Amino acid sequence: MTSSEHTALVFLSCGGTIEKTVLPQQGQLGFDHSRVSEWAATCRIAQTWRSETLMLIDSLEMTDADRNTVAAHVARIQESQVVILHGTDTMVQTAAVVAKHRQPHQTVVFTGAMIPVSQSNSDGLFNIGMATAAVQLLEPGVYIAMSGQVFPADAVRKNREKGVFEAVATQAEEPSQHQNDNGTLRITKRKWTGSFR
Amino acid sequence: MTSSEHTALVFLSCGGTIEKTVLPQQGQLGFDHSRVSEWAATCRIAQTWRSETLMLIDSLEMTDADRNTVAAHVARIQESQVVILHGTDTMVQTAAVVAKHRQPHQTVVFTGAMIPVSQSNSDGLFNIGMATAAVQLLEPGVYIAMSGQVFPADAVRKNREKGVFEAVATQAEEPSQHQNDNGTLRITKRKWTGSFR
Amino acid sequence: MTSSEHTALVFLSCGGTIEKTVLPQQGQLGFDHSRVSEWAATCRIAQTWRSETLMLIDSLEMTDADRNTVAAHVARIQESQVVILHGTDTMVQTAAVVAKHRQPHQTVVFTGAMIPVSQSNSDGLFNIGMATAAVQLLEPGVYIAMSGQVFPADAVRKNREKGVFEAVATQAEEPSQHQNDNGTLRITKRKWTGSFR
Amino acid sequence: MTSSEHTALVFLSCGGTIEKTVLPQQGQLGFDHSRVSEWAATCRIAQTWRSETLMLIDSLEMTDADRNTVAAHVARIQESQVVILHGTDTMVQTAAVVAKHRQPHQTVVFTGAMIPVSQSNSDGLFNIGMATAAVQLLEPGVYIAMSGQVFPADAVRKNREKGVFEAVATQAEEPSQHQNDNGTLRITKRKWTGSFR
């Protein structure tokens, strides 16, 4: 495996609200086909990237088998920069499974949307932008980019009442590397010392 | 100044293609009013942010006085996370001026668009997403988020023929911290050790 | 009542798919507020118009009482040119009730959409355009503008399998003025002899 | 030529603001390819239609030769229902040339937009909707559908200061069929007695 394969960028779509569109016959939101490759073109990403659609489902209907499918796929691909589009309701659960199986060189960032990209007021492309930057700037690990922030995947939850993602204490047994003693997240800025190509 | 003021996020708009819209009387692209606060709402940014419009001009028409205005403003505000919307043609020049005057605690990320957000196929909100993530993840300094990547502001140029931003050797007299001996950018991933709130 | 009041244009919204938007908390299509006045501005209608929202509901949930409310409202307003936004599933039924109560000087055109205007691939503004032209060009009566055509309201049905509106034999007991002996609609073009202001 | 050929619908594009998009390299409005067939699909037109692109130019740059090309094309095609997309600045002039050469069975409706369809706040699809209804409802002749109204092509002008189309006295030497003695347009509503298929 060459270095360039290691640093390449891949978008994996699992569906979720970000991929939904109104189906004319039903008059309801649903899926027809993935737009992920169309979006990457719109966003004018100049480096090498590729996209793949793993499934197109509502994340509330995602089973353990589905999560294992996603994790096994991440464990198999060559890319180090992995952006995963996913429904928001169970994004944290799938991220936890992927965290167990990802390769050591991989940075995985989950994102999605509260409003489908097919709607004119969507947060989707902004969120993909956050994920695309984060996946290149952060060391290997699993993260979630939503609500204007990037969170370690084991230190975030979706607050359904507010419709936002928010930081929580990590689930790890030992004190988290991400937290101070008082439970707030430690603030340490990163030094930009290179590039991601 | 409290810690929370130091870590707050601000969007400063200088105009550029990202802010342009078609003026119906002229049938040409131009400016009417800034959409930056509207976009931040659309993008569902949950943390504290504010926005300000400094000017709404085409970056080809930006004078040295204009660049000094931008830099002086950055030197005066309290926020540590500064996203600046700017036309792409002279973004690198303005970033160089801001780099001389920014406060030591500030991370400044310039972004813009090749296609206005008012167009349905815009790269604008994606780029703002990249900038919003980068400004929270990178240590103090000045950066440019365009073409799917985040660059140190002194190591990037706009390739007008291709319509993309690309890495270049830094202008610094001493060997750049960002480059290897062969002129390529050094690859060093960052460890996520905290948060940005 | 002056002549200008008689020829003025009004948009009445009853909701339907055309008015739906994705509600972020639920991740499903629903209603928040009517966009009808915003659309009329976007469409650059230069003559006098006003808009009113009567209800914002899915037309499958519309009751007889709701239909009577719409019809009573049409019977009460001054405008001669009445465009009604309505869900497609029971548009024909509401049109039949309105036909019994409309004022003799009124031309009423129902329209809606298969895809909400909030989606980027909506048929909604096109349909409102058809209705806006038809309401000015046709003599008093009740019509439906959908699927690229304008139909008399008593000679059209929604074909749910195909997702299109199509002409049918009128329900009138005596031979319809709209039909030839073989059941097809008679073709008679109208002479434009004036204007609608 | 069968009756169905006579009543079929065609969209002819000559460009104009309605077809413009932002060219990323230039950062200015221009043309890449016609969207007319894409729009007709979006608008869910159920009857038979076809589209053709004659030219993609700004109507201020349209020459007499160009106008003759358009008129000759209309004189040659089979369809009775002809919608022409055209820049707004010289739409009236081209319509006058087409009026001299159209076939007796043809209804021709010109339309365009003040804001390109590629922009999120465009009047374009609404205007195409007006034209699509008018071309089916009006007797043979040449018309312009803009600013929320349908005008006979010899009784309208673009008011550039206001950015709207408005009725004017016809240019005909004899008193116009479209006007009353006082110069206002005569108001006569049309009886819908059939269909357009």
XYZ file of N, CA and C in Angstrom, chain A residues 3 7 9 11 42-47 80-81 105 107 114-115 120-123 125-140 143 146-152 163-165 177-179 185-197, chain B residues 3 7 9 11 42-47 80-81 105 107 114-115 120-123 125-140 143 146-152 163-165 177-179 185-197:
378
model
N 1.778 5.393 0.156
C 1.384 6.492 1.019
C 0.149 7.204 0.476
N -3.530 8.086 2.340
C -4.059 9.400 2.680
C -5.279 9.791 1.856
N -9.142 10.032 0.378
C -10.407 10.381 1.025
C -11.540 9.560 0.428
N -15.885 8.814 0.806
C -17.189 9.089 1.409
C -18.024 7.817 1.339
N -20.128 18.951 -6.573
C -20.608 20.310 -6.299
C -19.645 21.055 -5.374
N -19.096 20.329 -4.415
C -18.256 20.965 -3.393
C -16.854 21.259 -3.898
N -16.568 20.829 -5.149
C -15.324 21.195 -5.804
C -14.099 20.704 -5.032
N -14.170 19.472 -4.559
C -13.041 18.866 -3.863
C -11.979 18.517 -4.901
N -10.798 19.108 -4.745
C -9.785 18.985 -5.800
C -8.876 17.771 -5.616
N -8.716 17.295 -4.379
C -7.862 16.124 -4.186
C -8.617 14.850 -4.611
N -7.316 6.255 4.450
C -7.110 6.707 5.832
C -8.123 7.756 6.260
N -8.718 8.436 5.280
C -9.663 9.520 5.584
C -11.055 9.050 5.190
N -4.552 3.299 11.087
C -4.208 4.525 10.344
C -5.427 5.358 9.979
N -8.706 7.805 10.174
C -9.532 8.802 10.839
C -10.928 8.700 10.228
N -29.921 17.410 9.761
C -31.263 17.514 10.318
C -32.279 17.775 9.199
N -31.805 18.340 8.106
C -32.645 18.691 6.948
C -31.972 18.081 5.711
N -33.958 23.229 0.325
C -33.157 24.423 0.092
C -32.505 24.948 1.384
N -33.008 24.602 2.544
C -32.449 25.120 3.802
C -31.693 24.040 4.581
N -30.980 23.191 3.860
C -30.304 22.055 4.489
C -28.991 22.445 5.160
N -28.703 21.751 6.263
C -27.405 21.846 6.920
C -26.427 20.796 6.371
N -24.639 20.076 3.369
C -23.341 20.315 2.729
C -22.371 20.987 3.697
N -22.887 21.847 4.554
C -22.051 22.438 5.611
C -21.459 21.330 6.482
N -22.298 20.371 6.873
C -21.813 19.289 7.731
C -20.775 18.427 7.014
N -21.006 18.166 5.730
C -20.011 17.401 4.962
C -18.706 18.194 4.886
N -18.820 19.511 4.799
C -17.620 20.350 4.806
C -16.860 20.228 6.123
N -17.582 20.277 7.245
C -16.915 20.092 8.540
C -16.223 18.738 8.590
N -16.918 17.696 8.149
C -16.344 16.349 8.207
C -15.121 16.235 7.301
N -15.176 16.865 6.130
C -14.070 16.782 5.172
C -12.820 17.470 5.723
N -13.004 18.575 6.434
C -11.844 19.217 7.071
C -11.347 18.382 8.243
N -12.260 17.940 9.085
C -11.864 17.230 10.304
C -11.126 15.937 9.972
N -11.569 15.234 8.943
C -10.966 13.937 8.617
C -9.522 14.102 8.140
N -9.181 15.314 7.706
C -7.824 15.581 7.253
C -6.953 16.178 8.364
N -7.604 16.764 9.375
C -6.857 17.492 10.397
C -6.654 16.702 11.681
N -7.464 15.685 11.906
C -7.402 14.976 13.188
C -6.625 13.672 13.071
N -5.998 13.305 14.162
C -5.265 12.037 14.206
C -6.262 10.874 14.144
N -5.772 9.672 13.862
C -6.686 8.533 13.765
C -7.615 8.426 14.967
N -14.885 10.224 15.051
C -15.431 11.524 15.432
C -16.824 11.720 14.828
N -21.271 17.503 13.782
C -22.678 17.928 13.702
C -22.842 19.192 14.543
N -23.901 19.948 14.239
C -24.274 21.114 15.065
C -23.156 22.136 15.166
N -22.324 22.213 14.140
C -21.267 23.212 14.114
C -20.015 22.830 14.864
N -19.914 21.579 15.323
C -18.753 21.157 16.084
C -18.284 19.767 15.673
N -17.053 19.444 16.084
C -16.501 18.108 15.879
C -16.266 17.500 17.257
N -16.871 16.336 17.495
C -16.800 15.672 18.796
C -16.108 14.316 18.657
N -15.339 13.887 19.687
C -14.921 12.474 19.713
C -16.195 11.637 19.808
N -32.779 18.944 19.295
C -32.369 18.703 17.915
C -30.922 19.064 17.662
N -30.072 18.920 18.689
C -28.643 19.230 18.524
C -27.786 18.124 19.142
N -26.574 18.020 18.634
C -25.576 17.148 19.246
C -24.832 17.953 20.312
N -9.130 10.858 28.133
C -8.106 11.789 27.660
C -8.752 13.103 27.200
N -10.056 13.028 26.935
C -10.726 14.200 26.391
C -11.287 15.114 27.468
N -11.170 14.694 28.764
C -11.867 15.463 29.781
C -10.961 15.931 30.903
N -14.620 19.261 28.624
C -13.620 18.777 27.681
C -12.384 19.657 27.763
N -11.234 19.019 27.695
C -9.983 19.763 27.757
C -9.758 20.548 26.475
N -9.272 21.731 26.604
C -9.039 22.564 25.424
C -7.557 22.584 25.097
N -7.227 21.970 24.018
C -5.842 22.000 23.562
C -5.858 22.187 22.053
N -5.308 23.262 21.589
C -5.299 23.518 20.165
C -4.202 22.716 19.471
N -4.428 22.358 18.268
C -3.492 21.571 17.495
C -2.585 22.475 16.661
N -1.350 22.040 16.522
C -0.379 22.756 15.699
C -0.454 22.190 14.294
N -0.665 23.059 13.340
C -0.707 22.591 11.956
C 0.736 22.477 11.487
N 1.183 21.297 11.193
C 2.590 21.141 10.825
C 2.755 20.480 9.474
N 1.706 20.334 8.745
C 1.893 19.683 7.454
C 0.635 19.709 6.642
N 0.470 18.697 5.849
C -0.701 18.648 5.001
C -1.240 17.244 5.021
N -2.211 16.997 4.229
C -2.943 15.736 4.309
C -2.948 15.048 2.961
N -2.003 15.381 2.098
C -2.006 14.727 0.780
C -0.775 13.862 0.661
N -12.588 33.119 29.460
C -12.229 32.024 28.570
C -13.289 31.840 27.487
N -12.919 31.732 23.313
C -13.143 30.591 22.420
C -14.351 30.774 21.519
N -16.848 32.014 18.458
C -16.732 31.930 17.005
C -17.356 33.163 16.354
N -18.003 35.069 12.414
C -17.909 35.076 10.949
C -17.820 36.525 10.494
N -28.977 28.471 9.001
C -29.265 27.291 8.177
C -28.362 26.122 8.565
N -27.125 26.421 8.879
C -26.146 25.365 9.156
C -26.301 24.782 10.551
N -27.225 25.352 11.338
C -27.584 24.787 12.645
C -26.386 24.710 13.585
N -25.605 25.794 13.613
C -24.465 25.878 14.519
C -25.005 26.097 15.927
N -24.719 25.163 16.822
C -25.352 25.195 18.147
C -24.565 26.017 19.166
N -23.256 26.165 18.966
C -22.485 26.946 19.940
C -22.702 28.448 19.674
N -11.491 34.127 19.486
C -10.314 33.352 19.097
C -10.527 32.587 17.795
N -11.772 32.342 17.453
C -12.099 31.549 16.256
C -12.717 32.481 15.220
N -3.789 34.647 20.280
C -4.727 33.565 20.600
C -5.655 33.222 19.447
N -7.149 31.888 15.872
C -7.073 31.065 14.671
C -7.993 31.709 13.640
N -16.387 29.351 -5.356
C -16.299 29.538 -6.801
C -17.682 29.827 -7.387
N -18.716 29.410 -6.691
C -20.117 29.582 -7.107
C -20.871 30.195 -5.923
N -27.869 27.158 -6.939
C -28.207 25.849 -6.377
C -27.018 24.890 -6.356
N -26.004 25.146 -7.149
C -24.853 24.230 -7.192
C -23.605 24.842 -6.553
N -23.805 25.548 -5.458
C -22.694 26.277 -4.833
C -21.831 25.383 -3.962
N -20.534 25.700 -3.945
C -19.601 25.088 -3.001
C -19.509 25.899 -1.703
N -21.524 26.662 1.152
C -21.811 26.189 2.512
C -20.857 25.068 2.904
N -20.473 24.238 1.944
C -19.449 23.221 2.219
C -18.158 23.895 2.677
N -17.752 24.931 1.981
C -16.510 25.627 2.348
C -16.611 26.275 3.729
N -17.763 26.850 4.031
C -17.961 27.425 5.368
C -17.894 26.319 6.419
N -18.394 25.143 6.064
C -18.293 24.005 6.982
C -16.845 23.614 7.235
N -16.049 23.550 6.169
C -14.620 23.249 6.352
C -13.975 24.285 7.266
N -14.263 25.555 7.004
C -13.649 26.632 7.794
C -14.092 26.563 9.252
N -15.367 26.237 9.465
C -15.898 26.192 10.835
C -15.249 25.070 11.639
N -14.995 23.939 10.990
C -14.281 22.854 11.681
C -12.817 23.242 11.900
N -12.167 23.751 10.859
C -10.732 24.032 10.949
C -10.433 25.087 12.015
N -11.296 26.084 12.104
C -11.040 27.179 13.049
C -11.104 26.695 14.495
N -11.770 25.580 14.724
C -11.877 25.012 16.069
C -10.801 23.964 16.338
N -10.234 23.404 15.271
C -9.306 22.290 15.434
C -7.839 22.696 15.332
N -7.574 23.833 14.719
C -6.183 24.203 14.477
C -5.675 25.209 15.501
N -4.375 25.141 15.765
C -3.758 26.076 16.689
C -3.747 27.469 16.058
N -3.522 28.502 16.854
C -3.520 29.863 16.305
C -2.649 29.982 15.051
N -5.174 30.443 8.005
C -5.360 29.317 7.096
C -6.362 29.680 6.007
N -10.301 25.852 1.098
C -10.898 25.895 -0.248
C -10.555 24.589 -0.970
N -11.341 24.257 -1.991
C -11.049 23.113 -2.860
C -10.952 21.805 -2.089
N -11.683 21.691 -0.993
C -11.705 20.445 -0.221
C -10.550 20.275 0.734
N -9.725 21.321 0.926
C -8.572 21.211 1.802
C -8.401 22.452 2.669
N -7.584 22.287 3.711
C -7.217 23.420 4.568
C -5.714 23.626 4.430
N -5.327 24.835 4.040
C -3.923 25.157 3.790
C -3.448 26.238 4.761
N -2.175 26.199 5.198
C -1.612 27.378 5.858
C -1.633 28.529 4.839
N -8.954 26.792 -11.654
C -10.022 27.175 -10.735
C -9.950 26.462 -9.402
N -8.735 26.109 -8.962
C -8.576 25.435 -7.668
C -7.447 26.077 -6.861
N -7.518 25.922 -5.561
C -6.426 26.309 -4.681
C -5.482 25.127 -4.545
N 8.287 25.572 8.378
C 7.901 24.480 9.271
C 6.930 23.538 8.574
N 6.332 24.006 7.486
C 5.302 23.216 6.831
C 5.853 22.307 5.752
N 7.183 22.404 5.493
C 7.673 21.679 4.334
C 8.842 20.748 4.651
N 4.736 19.133 1.433
C 4.296 19.485 2.771
C 4.465 18.290 3.691
N 4.901 18.557 4.900
C 5.071 17.489 5.869
C 3.730 16.969 6.364
N 3.628 15.697 6.526
C 2.386 15.091 6.975
C 2.495 14.722 8.445
N 1.761 15.407 9.259
C 1.728 15.094 10.687
C 0.295 15.232 11.153
N -0.291 14.145 11.583
C -1.670 14.214 12.046
C -1.738 14.784 13.448
N -2.824 15.413 13.759
C -3.026 16.029 15.041
C -3.798 15.112 15.980
N -3.430 15.179 17.232
C -4.114 14.412 18.266
C -5.253 15.262 18.803
N -6.446 14.702 18.779
C -7.586 15.437 19.329
C -7.572 15.222 20.823
N -7.363 16.279 21.571
C -7.263 16.087 23.016
C -8.254 16.943 23.781
N -9.151 17.526 23.112
C -10.083 18.350 23.865
C -11.180 18.868 22.999
N -11.702 19.995 23.360
C -12.793 20.573 22.610
C -12.540 22.050 22.438
N -13.463 22.732 21.877
C -13.243 24.109 21.462
C -14.296 25.002 22.071
N -14.904 24.530 23.154
C -15.906 25.395 23.790
C -15.397 25.890 25.125
